[in-house]
Each structure stands twice: as C-alpha cells, then as structure tokens.
C-alpha atoms as a PDB file:
ATOM      1  CA  UNK A   1     -31.475   4.641  -5.991  1.00  0.00           C
ATOM      2  CA  UNK A   2     -29.855   4.057  -2.613  1.00  0.00           C
ATOM      3  CA  UNK A   3     -26.707   5.540  -1.082  1.00  0.00           C
ATOM      4  CA  UNK A   4     -24.386   3.905   1.439  1.00  0.00           C
ATOM      5  CA  UNK A   5     -22.063   6.189   3.377  1.00  0.00           C
ATOM      6  CA  UNK A   6     -18.794   5.156   5.012  1.00  0.00           C
ATOM      7  CA  UNK A   7     -15.938   6.888   6.822  1.00  0.00           C
ATOM      8  CA  UNK A   8     -14.069   7.893   3.670  1.00  0.00           C
ATOM      9  CA  UNK A   9     -16.573   7.698   0.822  1.00  0.00           C
ATOM     10  CA  UNK A  10     -20.104   6.886  -0.233  1.00  0.00           C
ATOM     11  CA  UNK A  11     -21.505   4.596  -2.919  1.00  0.00           C
ATOM     12  CA  UNK A  12     -24.585   5.122  -5.057  1.00  0.00           C
ATOM     13  CA  UNK A  13     -26.552   1.944  -5.736  1.00  0.00           C
ATOM     14  CA  UNK A  14     -28.935   1.909  -8.678  1.00  0.00           C
ATOM     15  CA  UNK A  15     -31.595  -0.122  -6.886  1.00  0.00           C
ATOM     16  CA  UNK A  16     -33.562  -0.022  -3.645  1.00  0.00           C
ATOM     17  CA  UNK A  17     -33.377  -3.798  -3.203  1.00  0.00           C
ATOM     18  CA  UNK A  18     -30.049  -5.090  -1.874  1.00  0.00           C
ATOM     19  CA  UNK A  19     -29.190  -8.008   0.418  1.00  0.00           C
ATOM     20  CA  UNK A  20     -27.536  -7.405   3.777  1.00  0.00           C
ATOM     21  CA  UNK A  21     -24.238  -9.112   2.891  1.00  0.00           C
ATOM     22  CA  UNK A  22     -23.743  -6.964  -0.193  1.00  0.00           C
ATOM     23  CA  UNK A  23     -24.659  -3.839   1.753  1.00  0.00           C
ATOM     24  CA  UNK A  24     -22.097  -4.710   4.433  1.00  0.00           C
ATOM     25  CA  UNK A  25     -19.407  -5.267   1.792  1.00  0.00           C
ATOM     26  CA  UNK A  26     -20.078  -1.882   0.224  1.00  0.00           C
ATOM     27  CA  UNK A  27     -20.032  -0.179   3.631  1.00  0.00           C
ATOM     28  CA  UNK A  28     -16.698  -1.848   4.444  1.00  0.00           C
ATOM     29  CA  UNK A  29     -15.255  -0.619   1.134  1.00  0.00           C
ATOM     30  CA  UNK A  30     -16.363   2.950   1.851  1.00  0.00           C
ATOM     31  CA  UNK A  31     -14.792   2.696   5.317  1.00  0.00           C
ATOM     32  CA  UNK A  32     -11.337   2.136   3.793  1.00  0.00           C
ATOM     33  CA  UNK A  33      -8.968   5.101   3.293  1.00  0.00           C
ATOM     34  CA  UNK A  34      -8.017   3.801  -0.183  1.00  0.00           C
ATOM     35  CA  UNK A  35     -11.580   4.548  -1.358  1.00  0.00           C
ATOM     36  CA  UNK A  36     -11.296   8.262  -0.572  1.00  0.00           C
ATOM     37  CA  UNK A  37     -11.865  10.383  -3.677  1.00  0.00           C
ATOM     38  CA  UNK A  38     -13.087   7.468  -5.795  1.00  0.00           C
ATOM     39  CA  UNK A  39     -16.421   7.607  -7.609  1.00  0.00           C
ATOM     40  CA  UNK A  40     -18.239   4.408  -6.595  1.00  0.00           C
ATOM     41  CA  UNK A  41     -21.353   3.234  -8.424  1.00  0.00           C
ATOM     42  CA  UNK A  42     -23.076  -0.117  -7.889  1.00  0.00           C
ATOM     43  CA  UNK A  43     -25.162  -1.812 -10.596  1.00  0.00           C
ATOM     44  CA  UNK A  44     -28.838  -2.825 -10.051  1.00  0.00           C
ATOM     45  CA  UNK A  45     -28.055  -6.573 -10.108  1.00  0.00           C
ATOM     46  CA  UNK A  46     -25.738  -6.169  -7.116  1.00  0.00           C
ATOM     47  CA  UNK A  47     -24.935  -9.209  -4.975  1.00  0.00           C
ATOM     48  CA  UNK A  48     -22.238 -10.200  -2.496  1.00  0.00           C
ATOM     49  CA  UNK A  49     -19.100 -11.800  -3.888  1.00  0.00           C
ATOM     50  CA  UNK A  50     -15.750 -13.126  -2.676  1.00  0.00           C
ATOM     51  CA  UNK A  51     -13.696 -10.083  -1.708  1.00  0.00           C
ATOM     52  CA  UNK A  52     -15.866  -7.563  -3.513  1.00  0.00           C
ATOM     53  CA  UNK A  53     -19.497  -6.891  -4.322  1.00  0.00           C
ATOM     54  CA  UNK A  54     -20.506  -8.065  -7.791  1.00  0.00           C
ATOM     55  CA  UNK A  55     -21.757  -5.055  -9.722  1.00  0.00           C
ATOM     56  CA  UNK A  56     -19.090  -2.674  -8.407  1.00  0.00           C
ATOM     57  CA  UNK A  57     -17.670   0.113 -10.559  1.00  0.00           C
ATOM     58  CA  UNK A  58     -15.207   2.645  -9.189  1.00  0.00           C
ATOM     59  CA  UNK A  59     -12.539   5.026 -10.387  1.00  0.00           C
ATOM     60  CA  UNK A  60      -8.907   4.214  -9.566  1.00  0.00           C
ATOM     61  CA  UNK A  61      -6.098   6.720  -9.043  1.00  0.00           C
ATOM     62  CA  UNK A  62      -2.963   5.652  -7.162  1.00  0.00           C
ATOM     63  CA  UNK A  63      -4.205   2.743  -5.034  1.00  0.00           C
ATOM     64  CA  UNK A  64      -5.907  -0.526  -5.918  1.00  0.00           C
ATOM     65  CA  UNK A  65      -7.038  -3.603  -3.992  1.00  0.00           C
ATOM     66  CA  UNK A  66      -6.342  -6.721  -6.100  1.00  0.00           C
ATOM     67  CA  UNK A  67      -9.269  -8.522  -4.452  1.00  0.00           C
ATOM     68  CA  UNK A  68     -11.658  -5.943  -5.895  1.00  0.00           C
ATOM     69  CA  UNK A  69     -10.881  -7.296  -9.356  1.00  0.00           C
ATOM     70  CA  UNK A  70     -10.559 -10.776  -7.931  1.00  0.00           C
ATOM     71  CA  UNK A  71      -8.894 -13.946  -9.150  1.00  0.00           C
ATOM     72  CA  UNK A  72     -10.562 -14.252 -12.555  1.00  0.00           C
ATOM     73  CA  UNK A  73      -8.847 -11.230 -14.081  1.00  0.00           C
ATOM     74  CA  UNK A  74     -10.245 -10.366 -17.502  1.00  0.00           C
ATOM     75  CA  UNK A  75     -13.239 -12.686 -17.252  1.00  0.00           C
ATOM     76  CA  UNK A  76     -15.705 -12.030 -20.033  1.00  0.00           C
ATOM     77  CA  UNK A  77     -17.454 -13.366 -23.115  1.00  0.00           C
ATOM     78  CA  UNK A  78     -16.439 -13.931 -26.702  1.00  0.00           C
ATOM     79  CA  UNK A  79     -19.335 -13.741 -29.155  1.00  0.00           C
ATOM     80  CA  UNK A  80     -19.449 -14.694 -32.830  1.00  0.00           C
ATOM     81  CA  UNK A  81     -22.338 -14.286 -35.243  1.00  0.00           C
ATOM     82  CA  UNK A  82     -22.494 -17.034 -37.849  1.00  0.00           C
ATOM     83  CA  UNK A  83     -23.440 -17.149 -41.507  1.00  0.00           C
ATOM     84  CA  UNK A  84     -25.103 -20.502 -40.853  1.00  0.00           C
ATOM     85  CA  UNK A  85     -28.770 -20.558 -39.811  1.00  0.00           C
ATOM     86  CA  UNK A  86     -28.531 -23.996 -38.226  1.00  0.00           C
ATOM     87  CA  UNK A  87     -25.994 -25.777 -36.004  1.00  0.00           C
ATOM     88  CA  UNK A  88     -25.746 -29.519 -35.392  1.00  0.00           C
ATOM     89  CA  UNK A  89     -25.941 -29.352 -31.609  1.00  0.00           C
ATOM     90  CA  UNK A  90     -24.874 -32.950 -30.969  1.00  0.00           C
ATOM     91  CA  UNK A  91     -21.814 -32.476 -33.186  1.00  0.00           C
ATOM     92  CA  UNK A  92     -20.981 -29.254 -31.331  1.00  0.00           C
ATOM     93  CA  UNK A  93     -21.334 -31.013 -27.986  1.00  0.00           C
ATOM     94  CA  UNK A  94     -18.990 -33.829 -29.027  1.00  0.00           C
ATOM     95  CA  UNK A  95     -16.426 -31.372 -30.376  1.00  0.00           C
ATOM     96  CA  UNK A  96     -16.429 -29.338 -27.163  1.00  0.00           C
ATOM     97  CA  UNK A  97     -15.831 -32.420 -25.021  1.00  0.00           C
ATOM     98  CA  UNK A  98     -13.096 -33.622 -27.378  1.00  0.00           C
ATOM     99  CA  UNK A  99     -11.241 -30.337 -27.959  1.00  0.00           C
ATOM    100  CA  UNK A 100     -11.900 -28.026 -25.002  1.00  0.00           C
ATOM    101  CA  UNK A 101     -10.838 -29.122 -21.487  1.00  0.00           C
ATOM    102  CA  UNK A 102     -13.025 -27.912 -18.622  1.00  0.00           C
ATOM    103  CA  UNK A 103     -12.858 -27.812 -14.841  1.00  0.00           C
ATOM    104  CA  UNK A 104      -9.253 -28.100 -13.644  1.00  0.00           C
ATOM    105  CA  UNK A 105      -8.159 -29.829 -16.848  1.00  0.00           C
ATOM    106  CA  UNK A 106      -5.679 -28.291 -19.297  1.00  0.00           C
ATOM    107  CA  UNK A 107      -4.507 -29.067 -22.825  1.00  0.00           C
ATOM    108  CA  UNK A 108      -1.893 -31.715 -23.628  1.00  0.00           C
ATOM    109  CA  UNK A 109      -0.181 -29.397 -26.111  1.00  0.00           C
ATOM    110  CA  UNK A 110      -0.196 -25.577 -26.320  1.00  0.00           C
ATOM    111  CA  UNK A 111      -2.654 -23.845 -28.628  1.00  0.00           C
ATOM    112  CA  UNK A 112      -0.936 -21.804 -31.338  1.00  0.00           C
ATOM    113  CA  UNK A 113      -2.364 -18.599 -29.803  1.00  0.00           C
ATOM    114  CA  UNK A 114       0.271 -19.003 -27.060  1.00  0.00           C
ATOM    115  CA  UNK A 115       2.683 -17.346 -29.469  1.00  0.00           C
ATOM    116  CA  UNK A 116       0.712 -14.090 -29.167  1.00  0.00           C
ATOM    117  CA  UNK A 117       1.574 -13.474 -25.510  1.00  0.00           C
ATOM    118  CA  UNK A 118       4.840 -13.285 -23.571  1.00  0.00           C
ATOM    119  CA  UNK A 119       4.305 -14.224 -19.934  1.00  0.00           C
ATOM    120  CA  UNK A 120       7.965 -13.558 -19.091  1.00  0.00           C
ATOM    121  CA  UNK A 121       7.060  -9.849 -19.119  1.00  0.00           C
ATOM    122  CA  UNK A 122       5.024 -10.329 -15.942  1.00  0.00           C
ATOM    123  CA  UNK A 123       6.618  -8.773 -12.865  1.00  0.00           C
ATOM    124  CA  UNK A 124       5.122 -11.664 -10.900  1.00  0.00           C
ATOM    125  CA  UNK A 125       6.515 -14.256 -13.341  1.00  0.00           C
ATOM    126  CA  UNK A 126       8.438 -16.201 -10.682  1.00  0.00           C
ATOM    127  CA  UNK A 127       5.207 -16.591  -8.694  1.00  0.00           C
ATOM    128  CA  UNK A 128       3.252 -18.308 -11.497  1.00  0.00           C
ATOM    129  CA  UNK A 129       3.378 -21.675 -13.237  1.00  0.00           C
ATOM    130  CA  UNK A 130       4.111 -20.648 -16.856  1.00  0.00           C
ATOM    131  CA  UNK A 131       3.890 -24.176 -18.250  1.00  0.00           C
ATOM    132  CA  UNK A 132       0.401 -24.683 -16.841  1.00  0.00           C
ATOM    133  CA  UNK A 133      -0.615 -21.211 -18.016  1.00  0.00           C
ATOM    134  CA  UNK A 134       0.443 -21.953 -21.605  1.00  0.00           C
ATOM    135  CA  UNK A 135      -1.508 -25.217 -21.587  1.00  0.00           C
ATOM    136  CA  UNK A 136      -4.547 -23.374 -20.191  1.00  0.00           C
ATOM    137  CA  UNK A 137      -5.056 -21.189 -23.271  1.00  0.00           C
ATOM    138  CA  UNK A 138      -8.063 -22.796 -24.936  1.00  0.00           C
ATOM    139  CA  UNK A 139      -9.664 -24.231 -21.776  1.00  0.00           C
ATOM    140  CA  UNK A 140     -13.023 -23.382 -20.245  1.00  0.00           C
ATOM    141  CA  UNK A 141     -12.577 -23.776 -16.494  1.00  0.00           C
ATOM    142  CA  UNK A 142     -15.503 -24.259 -14.138  1.00  0.00           C
ATOM    143  CA  UNK A 143     -17.973 -22.318 -12.027  1.00  0.00           C
ATOM    144  CA  UNK A 144     -20.377 -20.263 -14.115  1.00  0.00           C
ATOM    145  CA  UNK A 145     -18.246 -20.444 -17.259  1.00  0.00           C
ATOM    146  CA  UNK A 146     -20.041 -21.813 -20.300  1.00  0.00           C
ATOM    147  CA  UNK A 147     -20.126 -22.385 -24.048  1.00  0.00           C
ATOM    148  CA  UNK A 148     -23.494 -22.030 -25.720  1.00  0.00           C
ATOM    149  CA  UNK A 149     -25.199 -21.759 -29.092  1.00  0.00           C
ATOM    150  CA  UNK A 150     -27.835 -19.031 -29.342  1.00  0.00           C
ATOM    151  CA  UNK A 151     -30.459 -17.946 -31.826  1.00  0.00           C
ATOM    152  CA  UNK A 152     -31.384 -14.277 -32.193  1.00  0.00           C
ATOM    153  CA  UNK A 153     -34.873 -12.905 -32.780  1.00  0.00           C
ATOM    154  CA  UNK A 154     -34.044 -12.593 -36.481  1.00  0.00           C
ATOM    155  CA  UNK A 155     -32.958 -16.233 -36.687  1.00  0.00           C
ATOM    156  CA  UNK A 156     -29.226 -15.498 -36.659  1.00  0.00           C
ATOM    157  CA  UNK A 157     -27.035 -18.073 -34.924  1.00  0.00           C
ATOM    158  CA  UNK A 158     -24.360 -17.208 -32.375  1.00  0.00           C
ATOM    159  CA  UNK A 159     -21.685 -18.974 -30.347  1.00  0.00           C
ATOM    160  CA  UNK A 160     -20.918 -17.443 -26.929  1.00  0.00           C
ATOM    161  CA  UNK A 161     -18.014 -18.427 -24.678  1.00  0.00           C
ATOM    162  CA  UNK A 162     -17.796 -17.220 -21.073  1.00  0.00           C
ATOM    163  CA  UNK A 163     -14.399 -17.772 -19.454  1.00  0.00           C
ATOM    164  CA  UNK A 164     -11.417 -15.944 -17.983  1.00  0.00           C
ATOM    165  CA  UNK A 165      -7.751 -16.128 -17.074  1.00  0.00           C
ATOM    166  CA  UNK A 166      -7.835 -19.591 -15.485  1.00  0.00           C
ATOM    167  CA  UNK A 167      -5.257 -20.344 -12.778  1.00  0.00           C
ATOM    168  CA  UNK A 168      -2.946 -17.581 -14.023  1.00  0.00           C
ATOM    169  CA  UNK A 169      -5.460 -15.039 -12.713  1.00  0.00           C
ATOM    170  CA  UNK A 170      -5.570 -16.806  -9.352  1.00  0.00           C
ATOM    171  CA  UNK A 171      -1.778 -16.791  -9.039  1.00  0.00           C
ATOM    172  CA  UNK A 172      -1.490 -13.137 -10.054  1.00  0.00           C
ATOM    173  CA  UNK A 173      -4.242 -11.907  -7.734  1.00  0.00           C
ATOM    174  CA  UNK A 174      -2.966 -13.968  -4.798  1.00  0.00           C
ATOM    175  CA  UNK A 175       0.602 -12.687  -5.160  1.00  0.00           C
ATOM    176  CA  UNK A 176      -0.352  -9.016  -5.339  1.00  0.00           C
ATOM    177  CA  UNK A 177      -2.925  -9.212  -2.525  1.00  0.00           C
ATOM    178  CA  UNK A 178      -0.431 -10.876  -0.193  1.00  0.00           C
ATOM    179  CA  UNK A 179       2.389  -8.548  -1.236  1.00  0.00           C
ATOM    180  CA  UNK A 180       0.160  -5.508  -0.668  1.00  0.00           C
ATOM    181  CA  UNK A 181      -0.645  -6.677   2.856  1.00  0.00           C
ATOM    182  CA  UNK A 182       2.993  -7.491   3.602  1.00  0.00           C
ATOM    183  CA  UNK A 183       4.224  -4.074   2.498  1.00  0.00           C
ATOM    184  CA  UNK A 184       1.536  -2.201   4.413  1.00  0.00           C
ATOM    185  CA  UNK A 185       2.224  -4.280   7.529  1.00  0.00           C
ATOM    186  CA  UNK A 186       5.996  -3.896   7.233  1.00  0.00           C
ATOM    187  CA  UNK A 187       5.634  -0.142   6.788  1.00  0.00           C
ATOM    188  CA  UNK A 188       3.619   0.208   9.986  1.00  0.00           C
ATOM    189  CA  UNK A 189       5.979  -2.102  11.890  1.00  0.00           C
ATOM    190  CA  UNK A 190       9.053  -0.196  10.728  1.00  0.00           C
ATOM    191  CA  UNK A 191       7.571   3.149  11.796  1.00  0.00           C
ATOM    192  CA  UNK A 192       6.671   1.748  15.204  1.00  0.00           C
ATOM    193  CA  UNK A 193      10.105   0.160  15.612  1.00  0.00           C
ATOM    194  CA  UNK A 194      11.871   3.409  14.725  1.00  0.00           C
ATOM    195  CA  UNK A 195       9.706   5.327  17.199  1.00  0.00           C
ATOM    196  CA  UNK A 196      10.430   2.867  20.023  1.00  0.00           C
ATOM    197  CA  UNK A 197      14.180   3.003  19.386  1.00  0.00           C
ATOM    198  CA  UNK A 198      14.086   6.805  19.362  1.00  0.00           C
ATOM    199  CA  UNK A 199      12.203   7.033  22.663  1.00  0.00           C
ATOM    200  CA  UNK A 200      14.529   4.522  24.322  1.00  0.00           C
ATOM    201  CA  UNK A 201      17.611   6.427  23.189  1.00  0.00           C
ATOM    202  CA  UNK A 202      16.119   9.561  24.749  1.00  0.00           C
ATOM    203  CA  UNK A 203      15.299   7.793  28.027  1.00  0.00           C
ATOM    204  CA  UNK A 204      11.544   8.140  27.461  1.00  0.00           C
ATOM    205  CA  UNK A 205      10.507   4.487  27.855  1.00  0.00           C
ATOM    206  CA  UNK A 206       7.463   5.459  29.918  1.00  0.00           C
ATOM    207  CA  UNK A 207       6.030   7.359  26.924  1.00  0.00           C
ATOM    208  CA  UNK A 208       6.240   4.474  24.444  1.00  0.00           C
ATOM    209  CA  UNK A 209       2.606   3.291  24.685  1.00  0.00           C
ATOM    210  CA  UNK A 210       1.225   6.831  24.510  1.00  0.00           C
ATOM    211  CA  UNK A 211       3.364   7.718  21.496  1.00  0.00           C
ATOM    212  CA  UNK A 212       2.468   4.466  19.710  1.00  0.00           C
ATOM    213  CA  UNK A 213      -1.218   5.342  20.069  1.00  0.00           C
ATOM    214  CA  UNK A 214      -0.506   8.776  18.598  1.00  0.00           C
ATOM    215  CA  UNK A 215       1.365   7.157  15.693  1.00  0.00           C
ATOM    216  CA  UNK A 216      -1.575   4.877  14.953  1.00  0.00           C
ATOM    217  CA  UNK A 217      -3.880   7.889  14.720  1.00  0.00           C
ATOM    218  CA  UNK A 218      -1.520   9.475  12.187  1.00  0.00           C
ATOM    219  CA  UNK A 219      -0.908   6.357  10.076  1.00  0.00           C
ATOM    220  CA  UNK A 220      -4.594   5.479  10.050  1.00  0.00           C
ATOM    221  CA  UNK A 221      -6.636   2.378  10.923  1.00  0.00           C
ATOM    222  CA  UNK A 222      -5.473  -1.198  10.474  1.00  0.00           C
ATOM    223  CA  UNK A 223      -6.297  -2.417   6.960  1.00  0.00           C
ATOM    224  CA  UNK A 224      -8.089  -5.793   6.680  1.00  0.00           C
ATOM    225  CA  UNK A 225      -5.911  -8.272   4.803  1.00  0.00           C
ATOM    226  CA  UNK A 226      -8.540  -8.829   2.100  1.00  0.00           C
ATOM    227  CA  UNK A 227      -8.656  -5.066   1.431  1.00  0.00           C
ATOM    228  CA  UNK A 228      -4.916  -4.354   1.546  1.00  0.00           C
ATOM    229  CA  UNK A 229      -4.008  -2.107  -1.373  1.00  0.00           C
ATOM    230  CA  UNK A 230      -1.144  -1.730  -3.822  1.00  0.00           C
ATOM    231  CA  UNK A 231       0.432   1.705  -4.069  1.00  0.00           C
ATOM    232  CA  UNK A 232       3.561   3.240  -5.571  1.00  0.00           C
ATOM    233  CA  UNK A 233       5.760   0.800  -7.468  1.00  0.00           C
ATOM    234  CA  UNK A 234       3.545  -2.167  -6.551  1.00  0.00           C
ATOM    235  CA  UNK A 235       0.508  -0.349  -7.996  1.00  0.00           C
ATOM    236  CA  UNK A 236       2.311   0.173 -11.312  1.00  0.00           C
ATOM    237  CA  UNK A 237       3.440  -3.449 -11.402  1.00  0.00           C
ATOM    238  CA  UNK A 238      -0.067  -4.755 -10.692  1.00  0.00           C
ATOM    239  CA  UNK A 239      -1.636  -2.632 -13.432  1.00  0.00           C
ATOM    240  CA  UNK A 240       1.087  -3.772 -15.860  1.00  0.00           C
ATOM    241  CA  UNK A 241       0.591  -7.451 -15.034  1.00  0.00           C
ATOM    242  CA  UNK A 242      -3.182  -7.175 -14.986  1.00  0.00           C
ATOM    243  CA  UNK A 243      -3.148  -5.907 -18.594  1.00  0.00           C
ATOM    244  CA  UNK A 244      -1.127  -8.964 -19.647  1.00  0.00           C
ATOM    245  CA  UNK A 245      -3.444 -11.335 -17.779  1.00  0.00           C
ATOM    246  CA  UNK A 246      -6.469  -9.642 -19.362  1.00  0.00           C
ATOM    247  CA  UNK A 247      -4.900 -10.281 -22.768  1.00  0.00           C
ATOM    248  CA  UNK A 248      -4.354 -13.902 -21.706  1.00  0.00           C
ATOM    249  CA  UNK A 249      -8.051 -14.241 -20.817  1.00  0.00           C
ATOM    250  CA  UNK A 250      -9.105 -12.848 -24.193  1.00  0.00           C
ATOM    251  CA  UNK A 251      -6.750 -15.202 -26.067  1.00  0.00           C
ATOM    252  CA  UNK A 252      -8.102 -18.094 -24.010  1.00  0.00           C
ATOM    253  CA  UNK A 253     -11.663 -17.421 -25.173  1.00  0.00           C
ATOM    254  CA  UNK A 254     -10.577 -16.818 -28.756  1.00  0.00           C
ATOM    255  CA  UNK A 255      -8.599 -20.080 -28.787  1.00  0.00           C
ATOM    256  CA  UNK A 256     -11.709 -22.012 -27.742  1.00  0.00           C
ATOM    257  CA  UNK A 257     -13.735 -20.218 -30.390  1.00  0.00           C
ATOM    258  CA  UNK A 258     -11.062 -21.097 -32.949  1.00  0.00           C
ATOM    259  CA  UNK A 259     -11.418 -24.798 -32.100  1.00  0.00           C
ATOM    260  CA  UNK A 260     -15.195 -24.633 -32.495  1.00  0.00           C
ATOM    261  CA  UNK A 261     -15.321 -22.596 -35.704  1.00  0.00           C
ATOM    262  CA  UNK A 262     -12.688 -24.709 -37.452  1.00  0.00           C
ATOM    263  CA  UNK A 263     -13.925 -28.017 -36.089  1.00  0.00           C
ATOM    264  CA  UNK A 264     -17.521 -27.288 -37.127  1.00  0.00           C
ATOM    265  CA  UNK A 265     -16.528 -25.613 -40.432  1.00  0.00           C
ATOM    266  CA  UNK A 266     -18.524 -22.521 -39.481  1.00  0.00           C
ATOM    267  CA  UNK A 267     -18.341 -19.063 -41.063  1.00  0.00           C
ATOM    268  CA  UNK A 268     -18.055 -16.001 -38.816  1.00  0.00           C
ATOM    269  CA  UNK A 269     -19.708 -12.767 -39.969  1.00  0.00           C
ATOM    270  CA  UNK A 270     -19.113 -10.762 -36.782  1.00  0.00           C
ATOM    271  CA  UNK A 271     -17.069 -11.151 -33.592  1.00  0.00           C
ATOM    272  CA  UNK A 272     -16.753  -9.070 -30.413  1.00  0.00           C
ATOM    273  CA  UNK A 273     -15.548  -9.327 -26.811  1.00  0.00           C
ATOM    274  CA  UNK A 274     -17.316  -8.229 -23.623  1.00  0.00           C
ATOM    275  CA  UNK A 275     -15.154  -8.049 -20.484  1.00  0.00           C
ATOM    276  CA  UNK A 276     -16.915  -7.782 -17.127  1.00  0.00           C
ATOM    277  CA  UNK A 277     -14.143  -8.256 -14.558  1.00  0.00           C
ATOM    278  CA  UNK A 278     -11.214  -5.894 -15.062  1.00  0.00           C
ATOM    279  CA  UNK A 279      -9.698  -2.438 -14.834  1.00  0.00           C
ATOM    280  CA  UNK A 280     -10.057  -0.256 -17.917  1.00  0.00           C
ATOM    281  CA  UNK A 281      -6.577   1.260 -17.960  1.00  0.00           C
ATOM    282  CA  UNK A 282      -7.577   3.966 -20.461  1.00  0.00           C
ATOM    283  CA  UNK A 283     -10.165   5.475 -18.118  1.00  0.00           C
ATOM    284  CA  UNK A 284      -8.869   3.843 -14.885  1.00  0.00           C
ATOM    285  CA  UNK A 285     -12.277   2.435 -14.009  1.00  0.00           C
ATOM    286  CA  UNK A 286     -12.565  -0.857 -12.122  1.00  0.00           C
ATOM    287  CA  UNK A 287     -15.510  -3.027 -13.134  1.00  0.00           C
ATOM    288  CA  UNK A 288     -16.488  -6.116 -11.157  1.00  0.00           C
ATOM    289  CA  UNK A 289     -19.469  -7.831 -12.743  1.00  0.00           C
ATOM    290  CA  UNK A 290     -20.066  -4.736 -14.863  1.00  0.00           C
ATOM    291  CA  UNK A 291     -19.314  -3.713 -18.441  1.00  0.00           C
ATOM    292  CA  UNK A 292     -18.383  -0.633 -20.391  1.00  0.00           C
ATOM    293  CA  UNK A 293     -21.374   0.716 -22.324  1.00  0.00           C
ATOM    294  CA  UNK A 294     -20.060   3.702 -24.247  1.00  0.00           C
ATOM    295  CA  UNK A 295     -22.199   5.143 -27.015  1.00  0.00           C
ATOM    296  CA  UNK A 296     -22.119   2.801 -30.006  1.00  0.00           C
ATOM    297  CA  UNK A 297     -20.179   0.093 -28.170  1.00  0.00           C
ATOM    298  CA  UNK A 298     -21.475  -3.438 -28.688  1.00  0.00           C
ATOM    299  CA  UNK A 299     -21.571  -5.682 -25.638  1.00  0.00           C
ATOM    300  CA  UNK A 300     -23.337  -8.766 -24.353  1.00  0.00           C
ATOM    301  CA  UNK A 301     -25.042  -9.252 -20.984  1.00  0.00           C
ATOM    302  CA  UNK A 302     -26.044 -12.833 -20.029  1.00  0.00           C
ATOM    303  CA  UNK A 303     -29.356 -12.525 -18.181  1.00  0.00           C
ATOM    304  CA  UNK A 304     -30.756 -16.059 -18.220  1.00  0.00           C
ATOM    305  CA  UNK A 305     -30.383 -17.168 -14.585  1.00  0.00           C
ATOM    306  CA  UNK A 306     -32.126 -20.565 -14.899  1.00  0.00           C
END
C-alpha cells in the first residue's frame, strides 16, 4: 500500500505500482480544501482519467466536485442469468444492430421504460435536451460500453450490458461543474469588490493591494476550474439530480436488456445491477471506477482487458 499526502488530506492507494499521471491527479485532489476531512481510498487498478483518477473512492459531506463523478453518471452493468444453456450468437448480433442504437445514435421512438422516470424534476432541466434524453433510453453509446454473452464455469449463460446515462449525464455534469466554478468565482470577486469599495470610502486607497493579499489568505487558494465544487444549495441540487440521472442510466441498461430478452425469447432466472461511477447517497461515498462490495452483495467486475 502507498500513501500520497497533500495540503489538506492524504489518500491510501492499495498498490505500490501507480503511473505518474494518476499520482499527480491524486496529489492535486488532496491539495484541494474541499477534500479536507474526507476518507480517500484508491483501488489497486488505479489509472488516470478525465477529471478524476479511475479507482477513486471518497466520503462526501457538504461539498462535491461534479468532475469527480464525471459525465457518465450512473455508468454500470446490467447482468442477467439465463435458463437457456445456448445462445444463437449470430441472431443476437443481428438483433442488437437492429434494435439497439450505438455511438451517437438514438432511438426513433421512445422505449416504454421512459414512463418510469420524470426528467422535469431535474433542477437542471432547462439545461438539458429532454427529447434526446427520452430517445436515448435503450441505447448503448460508445467508448468502452459493450453488450456481451458470457458462459460461466458451470455452463450457465449470461447477458451483460455496460452503459450509462448517455448525453444526459454529459449535460448534467457540465452544467453543475460550470455553475460551481461561476459561484465560487463570483463569491471571491464580490468579497474583493466590497473590500475595495470600503477602503476607498475610508480614504485608504494605498492599502488596497495589501488588504487584497490578506483577503486571499483568508478565503483560501484559487480553485482550478475542473475541481470547482458545489456547496450549499447547489450541493443539494446536484445530489438530487444525480440520483435521477443514475436512475436514468439503470433504466437505459434495462431497456436494452428488455429488447434482447424479448427479441431472443430468452428466460431470465436472475438479474442484478452493478454501478461503478456514482455517489451512494445512503452512505455518501463517491465511487469512480469502483463498486460497493458489502457482505452478501452480488456485483460484477469486468476484468478482461484484451
């Protein structure tokens, strides 16, 4: 195990082997005042990511950086175990291409699972494209997202779908990250402006630069835009919206699974979800490329990196 120490916190890493970029990202996180008091633990398969190190887990209290969860809010895997012991792979392949859009493509008509979620409840509703979001339920996306058929050691057949919140997650994360930075910047500017006006009214113009430096020491260091954090009302709104987007991501995977199971006339004997990019709002733990593994909890970890 390795430990990285920063100005406000330290992170324990459950490996001795870590690349320089990931190490720098973790150090930067621990140098931020928002990390103070958080328990930060990094998984053994740690690697650098966009905005946050993949494999990060940390407790959350009253501040959160949207970029730490990232744009694919609620990304995870839907797994079903089948009664069948054999799957016609070519038929499955044709069905996927016919029924499940991938890449930037969306559906022509909404999947019926759209009825299970109300996007108008999002605080950031006016900053999203609701029509595109509705037509995205039941679509795979791109990147490392996949649909696969698997066979267990006992011969059991499985279907696994890896996908997330599509462009809705991008829109939500982008809005809250930019709004967090704007509010933090405006707060600092307003304090500085008020101080300057006060000193001028008292005839102390010559002290302005000195007093501004003192103010900066009190308010703390400048926050990098990509690590600007939500607090107060914005924190509550982000957590609220993130829960809805996580539900959206789960429905998206289940809608794709519905198309496959019905189209292939398969019989499901077991089904479970594994989320690896989210905030657990029951325990207030952020997991980025990590999963909950409570005693007795079933989860899936994709480890084939070919």
